[in-house]
Short mmCIF file of N, CA and C in Angstrom, two decimals:
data_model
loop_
_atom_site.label_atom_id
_atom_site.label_comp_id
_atom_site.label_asym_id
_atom_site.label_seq_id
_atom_site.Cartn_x
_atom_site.Cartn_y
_atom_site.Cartn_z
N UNK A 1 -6.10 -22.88 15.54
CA UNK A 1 -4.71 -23.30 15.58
C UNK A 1 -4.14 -23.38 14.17
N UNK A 2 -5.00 -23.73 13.47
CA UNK A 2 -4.22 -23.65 11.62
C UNK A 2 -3.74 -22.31 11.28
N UNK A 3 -4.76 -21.46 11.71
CA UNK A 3 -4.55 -20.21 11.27
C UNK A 3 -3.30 -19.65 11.67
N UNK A 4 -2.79 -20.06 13.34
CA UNK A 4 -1.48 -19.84 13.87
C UNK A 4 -0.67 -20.24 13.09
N UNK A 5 -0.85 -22.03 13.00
CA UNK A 5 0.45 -22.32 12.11
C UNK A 5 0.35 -22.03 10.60
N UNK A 6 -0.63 -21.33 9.74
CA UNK A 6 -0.01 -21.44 8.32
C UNK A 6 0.72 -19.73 8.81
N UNK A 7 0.35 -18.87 9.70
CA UNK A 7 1.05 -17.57 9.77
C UNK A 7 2.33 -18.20 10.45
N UNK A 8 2.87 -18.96 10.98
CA UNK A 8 3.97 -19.28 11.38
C UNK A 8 4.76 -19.69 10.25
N UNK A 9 4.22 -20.52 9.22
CA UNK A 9 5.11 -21.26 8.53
C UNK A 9 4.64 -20.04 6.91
N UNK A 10 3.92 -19.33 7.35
CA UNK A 10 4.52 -18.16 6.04
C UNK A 10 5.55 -17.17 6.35
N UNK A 11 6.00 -16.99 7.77
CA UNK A 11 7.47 -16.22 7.96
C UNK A 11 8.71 -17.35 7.51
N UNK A 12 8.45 -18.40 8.06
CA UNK A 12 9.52 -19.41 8.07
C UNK A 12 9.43 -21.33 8.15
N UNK A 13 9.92 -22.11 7.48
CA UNK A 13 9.87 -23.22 7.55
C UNK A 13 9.91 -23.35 9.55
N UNK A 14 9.27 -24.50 9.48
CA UNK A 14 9.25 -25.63 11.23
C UNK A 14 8.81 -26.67 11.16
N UNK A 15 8.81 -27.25 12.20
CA UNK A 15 8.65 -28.37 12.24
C UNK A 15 7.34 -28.68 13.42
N UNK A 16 6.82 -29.57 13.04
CA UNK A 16 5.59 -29.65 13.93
C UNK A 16 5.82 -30.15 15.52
N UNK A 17 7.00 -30.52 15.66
CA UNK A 17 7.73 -30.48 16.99
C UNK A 17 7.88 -29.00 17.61
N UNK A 18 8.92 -28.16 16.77
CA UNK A 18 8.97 -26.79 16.59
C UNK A 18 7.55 -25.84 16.98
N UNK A 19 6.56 -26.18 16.41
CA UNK A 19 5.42 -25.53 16.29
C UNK A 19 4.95 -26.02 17.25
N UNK A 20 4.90 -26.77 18.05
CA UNK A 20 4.54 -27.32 19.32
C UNK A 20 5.07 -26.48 20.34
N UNK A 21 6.03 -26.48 20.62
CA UNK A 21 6.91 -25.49 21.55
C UNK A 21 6.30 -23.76 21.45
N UNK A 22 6.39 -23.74 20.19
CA UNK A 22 6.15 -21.70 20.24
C UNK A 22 4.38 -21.86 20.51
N UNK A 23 3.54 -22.95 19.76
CA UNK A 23 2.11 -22.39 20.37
C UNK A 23 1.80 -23.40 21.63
N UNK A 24 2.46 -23.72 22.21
CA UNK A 24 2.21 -24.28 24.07
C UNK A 24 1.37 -25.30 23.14
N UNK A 25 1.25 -25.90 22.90
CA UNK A 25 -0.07 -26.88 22.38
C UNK A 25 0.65 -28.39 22.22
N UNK A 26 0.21 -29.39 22.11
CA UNK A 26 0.51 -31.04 22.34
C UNK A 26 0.88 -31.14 20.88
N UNK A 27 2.08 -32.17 20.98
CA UNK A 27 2.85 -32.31 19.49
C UNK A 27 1.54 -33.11 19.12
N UNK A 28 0.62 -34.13 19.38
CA UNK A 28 -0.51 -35.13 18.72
C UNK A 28 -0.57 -33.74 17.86
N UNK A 29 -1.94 -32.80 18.83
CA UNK A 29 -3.15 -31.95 18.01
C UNK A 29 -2.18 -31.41 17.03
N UNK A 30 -0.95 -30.67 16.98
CA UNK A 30 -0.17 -30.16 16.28
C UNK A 30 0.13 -30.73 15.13
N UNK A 31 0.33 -31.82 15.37
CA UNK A 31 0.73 -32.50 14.26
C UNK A 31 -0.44 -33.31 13.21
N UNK A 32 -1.73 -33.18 13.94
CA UNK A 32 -3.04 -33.62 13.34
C UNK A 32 -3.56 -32.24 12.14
N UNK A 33 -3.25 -30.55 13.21
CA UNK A 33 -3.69 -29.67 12.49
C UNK A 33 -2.56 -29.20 10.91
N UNK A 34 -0.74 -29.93 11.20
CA UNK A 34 -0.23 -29.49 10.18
C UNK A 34 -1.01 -30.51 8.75
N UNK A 35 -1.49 -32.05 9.43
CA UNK A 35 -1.47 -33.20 8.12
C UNK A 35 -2.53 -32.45 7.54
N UNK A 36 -3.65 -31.90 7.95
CA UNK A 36 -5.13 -31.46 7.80
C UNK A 36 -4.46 -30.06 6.18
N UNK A 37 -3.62 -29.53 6.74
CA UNK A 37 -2.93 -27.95 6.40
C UNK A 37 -2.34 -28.49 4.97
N UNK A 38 -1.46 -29.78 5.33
CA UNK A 38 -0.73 -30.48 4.30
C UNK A 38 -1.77 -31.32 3.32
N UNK A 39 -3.06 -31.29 3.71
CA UNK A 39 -4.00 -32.32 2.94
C UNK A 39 -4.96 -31.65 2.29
N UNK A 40 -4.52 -30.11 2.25
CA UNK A 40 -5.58 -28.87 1.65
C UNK A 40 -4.65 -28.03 0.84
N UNK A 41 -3.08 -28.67 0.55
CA UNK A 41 -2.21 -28.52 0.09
C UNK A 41 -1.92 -26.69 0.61
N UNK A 42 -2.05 -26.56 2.15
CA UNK A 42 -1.66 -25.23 2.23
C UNK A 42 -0.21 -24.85 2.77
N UNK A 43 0.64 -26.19 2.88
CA UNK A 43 1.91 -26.17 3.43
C UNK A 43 2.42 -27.22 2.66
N UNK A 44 3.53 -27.17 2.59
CA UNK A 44 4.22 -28.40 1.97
C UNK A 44 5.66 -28.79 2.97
N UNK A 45 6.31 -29.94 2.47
CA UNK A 45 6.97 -30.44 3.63
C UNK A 45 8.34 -30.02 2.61
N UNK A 46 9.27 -29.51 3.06
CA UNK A 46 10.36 -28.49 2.18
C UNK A 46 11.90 -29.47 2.83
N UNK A 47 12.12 -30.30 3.91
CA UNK A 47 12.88 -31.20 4.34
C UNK A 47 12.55 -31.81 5.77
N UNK A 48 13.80 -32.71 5.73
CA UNK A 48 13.68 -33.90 6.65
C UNK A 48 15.05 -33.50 7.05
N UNK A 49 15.00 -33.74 8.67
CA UNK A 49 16.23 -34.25 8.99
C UNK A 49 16.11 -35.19 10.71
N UNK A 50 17.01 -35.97 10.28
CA UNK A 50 16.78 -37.26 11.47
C UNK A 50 17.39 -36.47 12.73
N UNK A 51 16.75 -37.29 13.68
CA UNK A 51 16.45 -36.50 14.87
C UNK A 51 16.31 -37.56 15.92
N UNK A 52 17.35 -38.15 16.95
CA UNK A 52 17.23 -39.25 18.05
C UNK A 52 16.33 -40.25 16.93
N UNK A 53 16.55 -41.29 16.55
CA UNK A 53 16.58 -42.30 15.43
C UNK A 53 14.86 -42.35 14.89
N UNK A 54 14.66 -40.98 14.91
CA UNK A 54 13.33 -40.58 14.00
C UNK A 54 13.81 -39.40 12.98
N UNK A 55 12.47 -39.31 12.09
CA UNK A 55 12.99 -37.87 11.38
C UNK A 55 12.10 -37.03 11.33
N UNK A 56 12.31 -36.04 11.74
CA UNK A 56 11.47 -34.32 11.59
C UNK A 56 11.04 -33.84 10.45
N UNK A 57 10.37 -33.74 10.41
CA UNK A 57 9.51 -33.09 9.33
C UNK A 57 9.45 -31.68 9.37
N UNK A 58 9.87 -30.56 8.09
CA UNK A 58 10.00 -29.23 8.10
C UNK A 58 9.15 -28.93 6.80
N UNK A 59 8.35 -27.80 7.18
CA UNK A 59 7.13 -27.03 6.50
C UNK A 59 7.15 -25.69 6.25
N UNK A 60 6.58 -25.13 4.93
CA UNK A 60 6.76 -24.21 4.66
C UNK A 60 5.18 -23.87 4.20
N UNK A 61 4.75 -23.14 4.25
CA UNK A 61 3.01 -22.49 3.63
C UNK A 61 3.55 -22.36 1.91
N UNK A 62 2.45 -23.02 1.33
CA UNK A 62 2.04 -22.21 0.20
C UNK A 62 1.38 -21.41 -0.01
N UNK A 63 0.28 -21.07 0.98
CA UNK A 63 -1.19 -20.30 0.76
C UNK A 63 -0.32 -18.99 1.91
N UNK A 64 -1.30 -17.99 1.35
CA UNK A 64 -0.84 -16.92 2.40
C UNK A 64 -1.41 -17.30 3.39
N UNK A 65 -1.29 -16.75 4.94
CA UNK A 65 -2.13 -16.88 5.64
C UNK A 65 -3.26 -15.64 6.25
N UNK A 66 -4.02 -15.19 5.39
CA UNK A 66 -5.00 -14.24 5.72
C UNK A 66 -6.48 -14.36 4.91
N UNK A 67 -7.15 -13.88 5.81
CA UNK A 67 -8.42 -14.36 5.47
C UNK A 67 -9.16 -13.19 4.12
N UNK A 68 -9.99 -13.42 2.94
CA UNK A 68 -10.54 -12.07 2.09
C UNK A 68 -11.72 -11.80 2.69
N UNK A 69 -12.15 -10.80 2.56
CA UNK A 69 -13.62 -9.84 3.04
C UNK A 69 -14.57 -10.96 3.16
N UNK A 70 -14.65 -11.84 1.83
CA UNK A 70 -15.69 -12.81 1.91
C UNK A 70 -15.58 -14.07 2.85
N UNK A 71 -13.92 -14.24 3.08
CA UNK A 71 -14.11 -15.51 4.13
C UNK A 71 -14.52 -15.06 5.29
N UNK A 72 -13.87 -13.68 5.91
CA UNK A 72 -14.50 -13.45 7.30
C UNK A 72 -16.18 -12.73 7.18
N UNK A 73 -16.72 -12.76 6.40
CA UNK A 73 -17.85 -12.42 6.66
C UNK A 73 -18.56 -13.99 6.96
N UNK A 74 -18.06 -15.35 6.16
CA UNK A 74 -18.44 -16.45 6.79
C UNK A 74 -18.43 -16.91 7.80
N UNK A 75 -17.63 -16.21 8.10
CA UNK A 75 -17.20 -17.20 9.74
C UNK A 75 -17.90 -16.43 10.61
N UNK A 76 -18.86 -17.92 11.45
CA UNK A 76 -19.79 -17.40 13.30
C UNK A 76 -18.49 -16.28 13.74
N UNK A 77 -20.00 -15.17 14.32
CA UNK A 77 -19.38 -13.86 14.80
C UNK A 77 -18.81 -14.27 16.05
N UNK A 78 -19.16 -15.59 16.60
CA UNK A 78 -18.44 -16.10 17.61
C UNK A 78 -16.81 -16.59 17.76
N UNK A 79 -16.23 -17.02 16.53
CA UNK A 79 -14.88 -17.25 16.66
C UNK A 79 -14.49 -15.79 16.10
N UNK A 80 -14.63 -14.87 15.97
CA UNK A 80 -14.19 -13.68 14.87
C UNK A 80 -13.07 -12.85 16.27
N UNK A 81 -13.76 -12.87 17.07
CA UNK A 81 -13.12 -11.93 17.91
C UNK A 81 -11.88 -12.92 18.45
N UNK A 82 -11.78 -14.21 18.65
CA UNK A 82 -10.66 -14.74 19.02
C UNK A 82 -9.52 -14.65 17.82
N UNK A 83 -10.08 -14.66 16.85
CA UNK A 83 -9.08 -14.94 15.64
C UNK A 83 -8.29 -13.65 15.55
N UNK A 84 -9.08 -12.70 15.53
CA UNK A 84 -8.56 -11.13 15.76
C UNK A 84 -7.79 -11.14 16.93
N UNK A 85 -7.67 -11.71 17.81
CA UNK A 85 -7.15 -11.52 19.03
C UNK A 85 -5.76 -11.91 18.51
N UNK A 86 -5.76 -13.28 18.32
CA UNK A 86 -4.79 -14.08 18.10
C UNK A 86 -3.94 -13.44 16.70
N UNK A 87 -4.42 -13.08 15.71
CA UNK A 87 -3.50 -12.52 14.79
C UNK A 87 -2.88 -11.07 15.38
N UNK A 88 -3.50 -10.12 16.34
CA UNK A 88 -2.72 -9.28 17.01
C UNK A 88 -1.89 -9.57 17.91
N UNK A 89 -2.11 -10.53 18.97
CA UNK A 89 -0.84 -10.65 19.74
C UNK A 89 0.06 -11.60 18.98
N UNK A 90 -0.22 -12.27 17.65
CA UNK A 90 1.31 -12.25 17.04
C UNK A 90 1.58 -11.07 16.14
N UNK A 91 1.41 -9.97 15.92
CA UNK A 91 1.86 -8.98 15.25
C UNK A 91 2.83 -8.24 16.39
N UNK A 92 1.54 -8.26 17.55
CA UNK A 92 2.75 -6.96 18.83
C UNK A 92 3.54 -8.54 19.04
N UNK A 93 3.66 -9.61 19.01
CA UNK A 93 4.93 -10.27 19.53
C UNK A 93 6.06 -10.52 18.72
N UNK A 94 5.61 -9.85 17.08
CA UNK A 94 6.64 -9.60 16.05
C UNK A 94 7.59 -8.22 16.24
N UNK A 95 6.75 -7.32 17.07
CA UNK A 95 7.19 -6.15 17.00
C UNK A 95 7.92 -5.67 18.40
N UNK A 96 7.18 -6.47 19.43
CA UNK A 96 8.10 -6.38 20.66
C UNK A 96 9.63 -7.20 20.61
N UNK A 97 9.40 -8.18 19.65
CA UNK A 97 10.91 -9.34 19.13
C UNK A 97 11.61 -8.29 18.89
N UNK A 98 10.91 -7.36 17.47
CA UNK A 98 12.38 -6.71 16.72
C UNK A 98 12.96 -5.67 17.70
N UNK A 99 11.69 -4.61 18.63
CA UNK A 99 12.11 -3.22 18.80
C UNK A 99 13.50 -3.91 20.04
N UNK A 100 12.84 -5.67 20.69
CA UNK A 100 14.10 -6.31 22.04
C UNK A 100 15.62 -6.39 21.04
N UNK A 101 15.28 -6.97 20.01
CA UNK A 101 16.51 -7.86 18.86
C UNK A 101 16.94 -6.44 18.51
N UNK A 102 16.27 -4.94 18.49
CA UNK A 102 17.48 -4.10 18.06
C UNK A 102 16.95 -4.02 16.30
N UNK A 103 16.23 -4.57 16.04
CA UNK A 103 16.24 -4.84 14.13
C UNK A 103 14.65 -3.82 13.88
N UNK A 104 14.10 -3.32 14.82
CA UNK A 104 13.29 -2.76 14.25
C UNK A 104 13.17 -1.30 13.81
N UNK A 105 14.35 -0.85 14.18
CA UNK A 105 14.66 0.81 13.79
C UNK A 105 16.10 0.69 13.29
N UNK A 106 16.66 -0.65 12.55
CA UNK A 106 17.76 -0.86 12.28
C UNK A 106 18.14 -0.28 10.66
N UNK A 107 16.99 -0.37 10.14
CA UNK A 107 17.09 0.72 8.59
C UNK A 107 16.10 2.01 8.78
N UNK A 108 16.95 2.77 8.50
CA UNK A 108 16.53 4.39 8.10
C UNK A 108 15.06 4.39 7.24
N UNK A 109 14.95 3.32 6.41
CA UNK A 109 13.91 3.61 5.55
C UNK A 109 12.86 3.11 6.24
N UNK A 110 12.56 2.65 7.37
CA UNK A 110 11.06 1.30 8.00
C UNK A 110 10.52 2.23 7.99
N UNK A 111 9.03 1.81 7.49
CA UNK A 111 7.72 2.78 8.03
C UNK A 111 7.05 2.48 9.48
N UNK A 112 6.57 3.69 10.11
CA UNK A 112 5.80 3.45 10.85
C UNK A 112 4.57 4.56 11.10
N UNK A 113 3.55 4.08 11.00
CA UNK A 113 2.69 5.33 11.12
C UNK A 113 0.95 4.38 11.88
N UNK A 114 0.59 6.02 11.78
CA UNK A 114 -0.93 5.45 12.87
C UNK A 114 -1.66 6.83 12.18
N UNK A 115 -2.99 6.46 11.78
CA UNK A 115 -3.73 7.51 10.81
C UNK A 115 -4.91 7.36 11.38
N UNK A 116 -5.46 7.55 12.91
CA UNK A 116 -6.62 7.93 12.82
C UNK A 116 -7.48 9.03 12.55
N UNK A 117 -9.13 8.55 12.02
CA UNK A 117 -9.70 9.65 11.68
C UNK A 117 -10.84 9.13 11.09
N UNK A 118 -11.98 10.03 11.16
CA UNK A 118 -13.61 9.66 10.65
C UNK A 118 -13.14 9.77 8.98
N UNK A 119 -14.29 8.69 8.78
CA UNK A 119 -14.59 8.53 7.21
C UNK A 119 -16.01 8.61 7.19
N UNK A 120 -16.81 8.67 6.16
CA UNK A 120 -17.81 8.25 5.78
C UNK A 120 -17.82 6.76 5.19
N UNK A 121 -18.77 6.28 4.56
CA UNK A 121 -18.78 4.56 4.51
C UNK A 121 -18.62 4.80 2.96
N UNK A 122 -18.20 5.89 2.13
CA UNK A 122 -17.89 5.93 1.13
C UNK A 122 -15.78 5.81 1.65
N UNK A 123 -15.47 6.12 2.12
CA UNK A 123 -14.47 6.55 2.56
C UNK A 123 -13.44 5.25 3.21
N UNK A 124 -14.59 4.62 3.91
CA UNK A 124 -14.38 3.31 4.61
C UNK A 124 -14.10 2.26 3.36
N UNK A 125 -14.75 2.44 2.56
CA UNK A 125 -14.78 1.33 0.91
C UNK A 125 -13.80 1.45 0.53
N UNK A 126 -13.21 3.13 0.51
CA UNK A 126 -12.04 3.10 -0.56
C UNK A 126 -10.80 2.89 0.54
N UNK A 127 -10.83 2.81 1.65
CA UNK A 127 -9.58 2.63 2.44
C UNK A 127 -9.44 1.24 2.08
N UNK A 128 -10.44 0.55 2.36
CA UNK A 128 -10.77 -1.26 1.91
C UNK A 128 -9.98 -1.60 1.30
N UNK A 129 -10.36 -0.78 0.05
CA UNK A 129 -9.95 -1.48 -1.36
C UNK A 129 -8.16 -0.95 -1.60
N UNK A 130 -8.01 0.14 -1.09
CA UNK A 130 -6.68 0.59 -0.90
C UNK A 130 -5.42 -0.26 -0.30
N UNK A 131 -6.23 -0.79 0.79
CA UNK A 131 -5.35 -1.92 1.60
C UNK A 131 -5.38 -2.91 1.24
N UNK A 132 -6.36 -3.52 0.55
CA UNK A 132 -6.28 -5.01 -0.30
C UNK A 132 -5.57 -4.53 -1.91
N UNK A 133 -5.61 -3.66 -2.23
CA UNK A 133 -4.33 -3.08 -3.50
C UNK A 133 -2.87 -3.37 -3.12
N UNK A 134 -2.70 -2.65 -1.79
CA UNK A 134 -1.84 -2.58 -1.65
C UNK A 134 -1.30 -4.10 -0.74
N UNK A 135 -1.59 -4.61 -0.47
CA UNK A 135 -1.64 -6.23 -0.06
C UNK A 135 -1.36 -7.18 -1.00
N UNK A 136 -2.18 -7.18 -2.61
CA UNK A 136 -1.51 -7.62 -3.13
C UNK A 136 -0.74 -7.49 -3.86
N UNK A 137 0.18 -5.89 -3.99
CA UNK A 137 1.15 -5.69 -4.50
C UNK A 137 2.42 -6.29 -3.13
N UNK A 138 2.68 -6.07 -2.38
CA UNK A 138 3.66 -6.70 -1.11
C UNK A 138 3.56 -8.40 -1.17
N UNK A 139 2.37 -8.69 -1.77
CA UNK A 139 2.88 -10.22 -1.90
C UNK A 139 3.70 -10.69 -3.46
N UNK A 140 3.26 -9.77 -4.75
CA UNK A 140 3.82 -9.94 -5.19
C UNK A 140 5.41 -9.73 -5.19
N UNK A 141 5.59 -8.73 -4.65
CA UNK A 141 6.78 -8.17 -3.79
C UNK A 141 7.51 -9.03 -3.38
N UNK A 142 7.03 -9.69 -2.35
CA UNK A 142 7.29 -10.70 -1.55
C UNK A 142 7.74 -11.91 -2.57
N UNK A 143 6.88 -12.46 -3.25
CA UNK A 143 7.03 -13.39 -4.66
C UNK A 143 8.22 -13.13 -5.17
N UNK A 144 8.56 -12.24 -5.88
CA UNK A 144 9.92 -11.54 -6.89
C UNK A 144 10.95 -11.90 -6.16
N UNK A 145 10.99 -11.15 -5.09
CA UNK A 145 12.14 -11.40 -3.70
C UNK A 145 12.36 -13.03 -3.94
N UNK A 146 11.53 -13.79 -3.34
CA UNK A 146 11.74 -14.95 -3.04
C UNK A 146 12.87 -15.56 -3.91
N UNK A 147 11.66 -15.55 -5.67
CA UNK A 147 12.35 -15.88 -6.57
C UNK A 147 14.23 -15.70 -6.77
N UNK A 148 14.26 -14.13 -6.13
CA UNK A 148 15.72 -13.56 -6.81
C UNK A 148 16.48 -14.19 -5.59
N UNK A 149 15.76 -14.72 -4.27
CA UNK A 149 16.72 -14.56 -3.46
C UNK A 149 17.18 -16.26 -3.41
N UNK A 150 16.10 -17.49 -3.75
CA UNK A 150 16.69 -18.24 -3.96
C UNK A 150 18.21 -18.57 -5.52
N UNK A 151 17.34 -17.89 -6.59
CA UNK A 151 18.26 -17.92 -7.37
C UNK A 151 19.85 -17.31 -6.98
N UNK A 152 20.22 -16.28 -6.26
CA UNK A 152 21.26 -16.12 -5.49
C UNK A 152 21.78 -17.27 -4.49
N UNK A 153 20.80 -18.05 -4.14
CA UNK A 153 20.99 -18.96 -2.98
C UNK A 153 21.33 -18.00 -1.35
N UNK A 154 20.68 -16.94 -1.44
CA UNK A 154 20.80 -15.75 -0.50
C UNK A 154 19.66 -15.88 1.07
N UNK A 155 19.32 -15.41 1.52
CA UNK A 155 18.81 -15.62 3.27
C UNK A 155 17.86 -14.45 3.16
N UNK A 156 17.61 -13.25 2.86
CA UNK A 156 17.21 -12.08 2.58
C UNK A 156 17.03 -11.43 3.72
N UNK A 157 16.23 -10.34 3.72
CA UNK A 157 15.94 -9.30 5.20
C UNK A 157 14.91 -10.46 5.98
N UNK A 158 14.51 -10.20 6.61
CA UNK A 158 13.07 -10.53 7.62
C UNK A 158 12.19 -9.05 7.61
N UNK A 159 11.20 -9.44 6.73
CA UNK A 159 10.58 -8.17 6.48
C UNK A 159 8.69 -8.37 7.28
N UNK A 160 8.50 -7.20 8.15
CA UNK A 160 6.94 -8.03 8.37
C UNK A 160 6.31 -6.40 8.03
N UNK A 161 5.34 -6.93 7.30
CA UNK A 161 4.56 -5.55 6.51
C UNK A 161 3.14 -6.15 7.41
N UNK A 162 2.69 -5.05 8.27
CA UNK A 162 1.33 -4.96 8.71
C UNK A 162 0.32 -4.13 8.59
N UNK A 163 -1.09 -4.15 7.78
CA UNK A 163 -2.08 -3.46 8.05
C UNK A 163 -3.08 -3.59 8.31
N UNK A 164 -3.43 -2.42 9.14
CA UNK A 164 -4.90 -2.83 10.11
C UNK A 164 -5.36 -1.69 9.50
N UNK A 165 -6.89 -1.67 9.69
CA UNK A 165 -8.10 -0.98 9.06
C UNK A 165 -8.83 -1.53 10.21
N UNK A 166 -9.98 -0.87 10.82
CA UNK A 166 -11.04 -1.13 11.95
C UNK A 166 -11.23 -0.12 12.67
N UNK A 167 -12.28 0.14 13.12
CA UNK A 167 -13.07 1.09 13.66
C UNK A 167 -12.69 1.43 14.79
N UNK A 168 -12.05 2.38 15.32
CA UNK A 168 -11.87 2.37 16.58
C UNK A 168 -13.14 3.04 17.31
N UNK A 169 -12.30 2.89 18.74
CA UNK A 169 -13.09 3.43 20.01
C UNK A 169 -13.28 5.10 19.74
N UNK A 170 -14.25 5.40 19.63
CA UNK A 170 -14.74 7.31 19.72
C UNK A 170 -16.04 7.78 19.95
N UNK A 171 -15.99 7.62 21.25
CA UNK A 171 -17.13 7.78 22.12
C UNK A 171 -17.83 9.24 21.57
N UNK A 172 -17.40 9.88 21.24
CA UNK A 172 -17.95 11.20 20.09
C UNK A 172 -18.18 11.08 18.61
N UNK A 173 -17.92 9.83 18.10
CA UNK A 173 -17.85 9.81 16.63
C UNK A 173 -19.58 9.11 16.49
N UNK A 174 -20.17 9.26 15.63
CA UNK A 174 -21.77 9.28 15.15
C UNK A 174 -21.75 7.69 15.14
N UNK A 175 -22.48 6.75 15.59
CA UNK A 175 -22.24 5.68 15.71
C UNK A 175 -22.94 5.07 14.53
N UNK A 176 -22.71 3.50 14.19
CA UNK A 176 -22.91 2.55 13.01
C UNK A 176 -24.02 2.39 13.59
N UNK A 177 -24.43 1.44 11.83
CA UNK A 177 -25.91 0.96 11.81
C UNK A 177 -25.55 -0.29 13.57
N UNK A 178 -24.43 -1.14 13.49
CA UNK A 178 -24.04 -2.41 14.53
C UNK A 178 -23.90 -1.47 15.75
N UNK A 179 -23.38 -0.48 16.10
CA UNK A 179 -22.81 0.09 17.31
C UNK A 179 -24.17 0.46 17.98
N UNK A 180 -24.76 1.04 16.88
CA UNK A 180 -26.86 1.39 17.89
C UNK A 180 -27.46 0.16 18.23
N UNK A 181 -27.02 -0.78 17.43
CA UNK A 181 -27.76 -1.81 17.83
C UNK A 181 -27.34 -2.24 19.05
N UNK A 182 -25.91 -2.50 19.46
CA UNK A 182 -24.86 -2.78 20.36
C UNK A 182 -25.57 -2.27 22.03
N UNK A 183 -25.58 -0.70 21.46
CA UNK A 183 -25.70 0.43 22.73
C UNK A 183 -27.25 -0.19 23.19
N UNK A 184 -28.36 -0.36 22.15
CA UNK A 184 -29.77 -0.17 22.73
C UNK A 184 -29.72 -1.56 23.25
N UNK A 185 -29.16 -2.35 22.67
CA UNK A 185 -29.48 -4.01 23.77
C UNK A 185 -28.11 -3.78 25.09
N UNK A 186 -27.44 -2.58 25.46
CA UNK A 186 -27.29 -2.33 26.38
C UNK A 186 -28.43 -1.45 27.48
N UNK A 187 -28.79 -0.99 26.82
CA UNK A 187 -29.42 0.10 27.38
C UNK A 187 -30.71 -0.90 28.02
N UNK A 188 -31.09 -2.19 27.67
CA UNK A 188 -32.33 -2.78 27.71
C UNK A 188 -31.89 -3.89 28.88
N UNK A 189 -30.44 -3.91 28.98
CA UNK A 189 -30.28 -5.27 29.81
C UNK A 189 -30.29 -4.49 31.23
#
């Protein structure tokens, strides 16, 4: 659930009321996982505004929200596949929003592309390192923007830059050292 909300509150400030509503989840746990978020200094509280004679609390991420090569190699192979789950159906629910809202083919310039194709594991390294290059050039990106757009006192685009890298399905492609292993403790059950 952190992981939801610091990717929620790196598109946009909410409120842990707010963040209750979009992930179906109980304002308590919600509001236990933002103090936890706020006490690892990965969100900060950006305003207040009173609300039926209480006041709301609104959050913004400091930390990006994505994991490096080395954190997900930490984490039990048991939560890995939910987390993956969960960061894709909010990407297709970013992308089913814009193509409904009309904003996702609304500039001439948006990219969109899909590049499958075999690599070797020399090949696989340099795509790696290509996409974490280019990752942290879009945050600095992202950074500059910010900067120019508060100094304007401006709102800017809503921009969502996504890339995936992962192995797909190719029932003909020469399988991994993990995929033989995969197949023969099929083959045994």
């Amino acid at each position: 659930m952190r992981v939801q909300i610091l990717i929620i509150l790196n598109e946009r400030m909410a409120s842990p009321n707010e963040l209750s509503k979009e992930l179906d989840e109980g304002l308590s746990q919600v509001s236990y996982h933002v103090k936890v978020l706020k006490d690892f200094e990965c969100i900060e509280m950006v305003k207040t505004e009173p609300r039926r004679g209480a006041v709301e609390h609104y959050y913004r991420a400091t930390a990006r929200a994505f994991l490096t090569d080395q954190d997900w190699q930490k984490l039990p192979d048991s939560i890995k596949p939910g987390m993956s789950a969960s960061f894709v159906k909010m990407l297709m629910d970013d992308v089913v929003g814009a193509l409904q809202g009309g904003t996702f083919d609304a500039r001439d310039d948006r990219h969109i592309s899909w590049t499958p194709g075999p690599v070797d594991d020399q090949g696989w390294d340099e795509t790696v390192n290509l996409i974490n290059e280019t990752l942290d050039k879009v945050i600095a990106i992202q950074t500059q923007s910010a900067a120019r757009l508060a100094k304007a006192d401006a709102e800017g685009i809503p921009s969502s830059v996504a890339l995936l890298h992962f192995q797909g399905p190719d029932a003909d492609a020469k399988p991994t050292q993990k995929s033989k292993k995969t197949k023969a403790a099929k083959k045994k059950a």
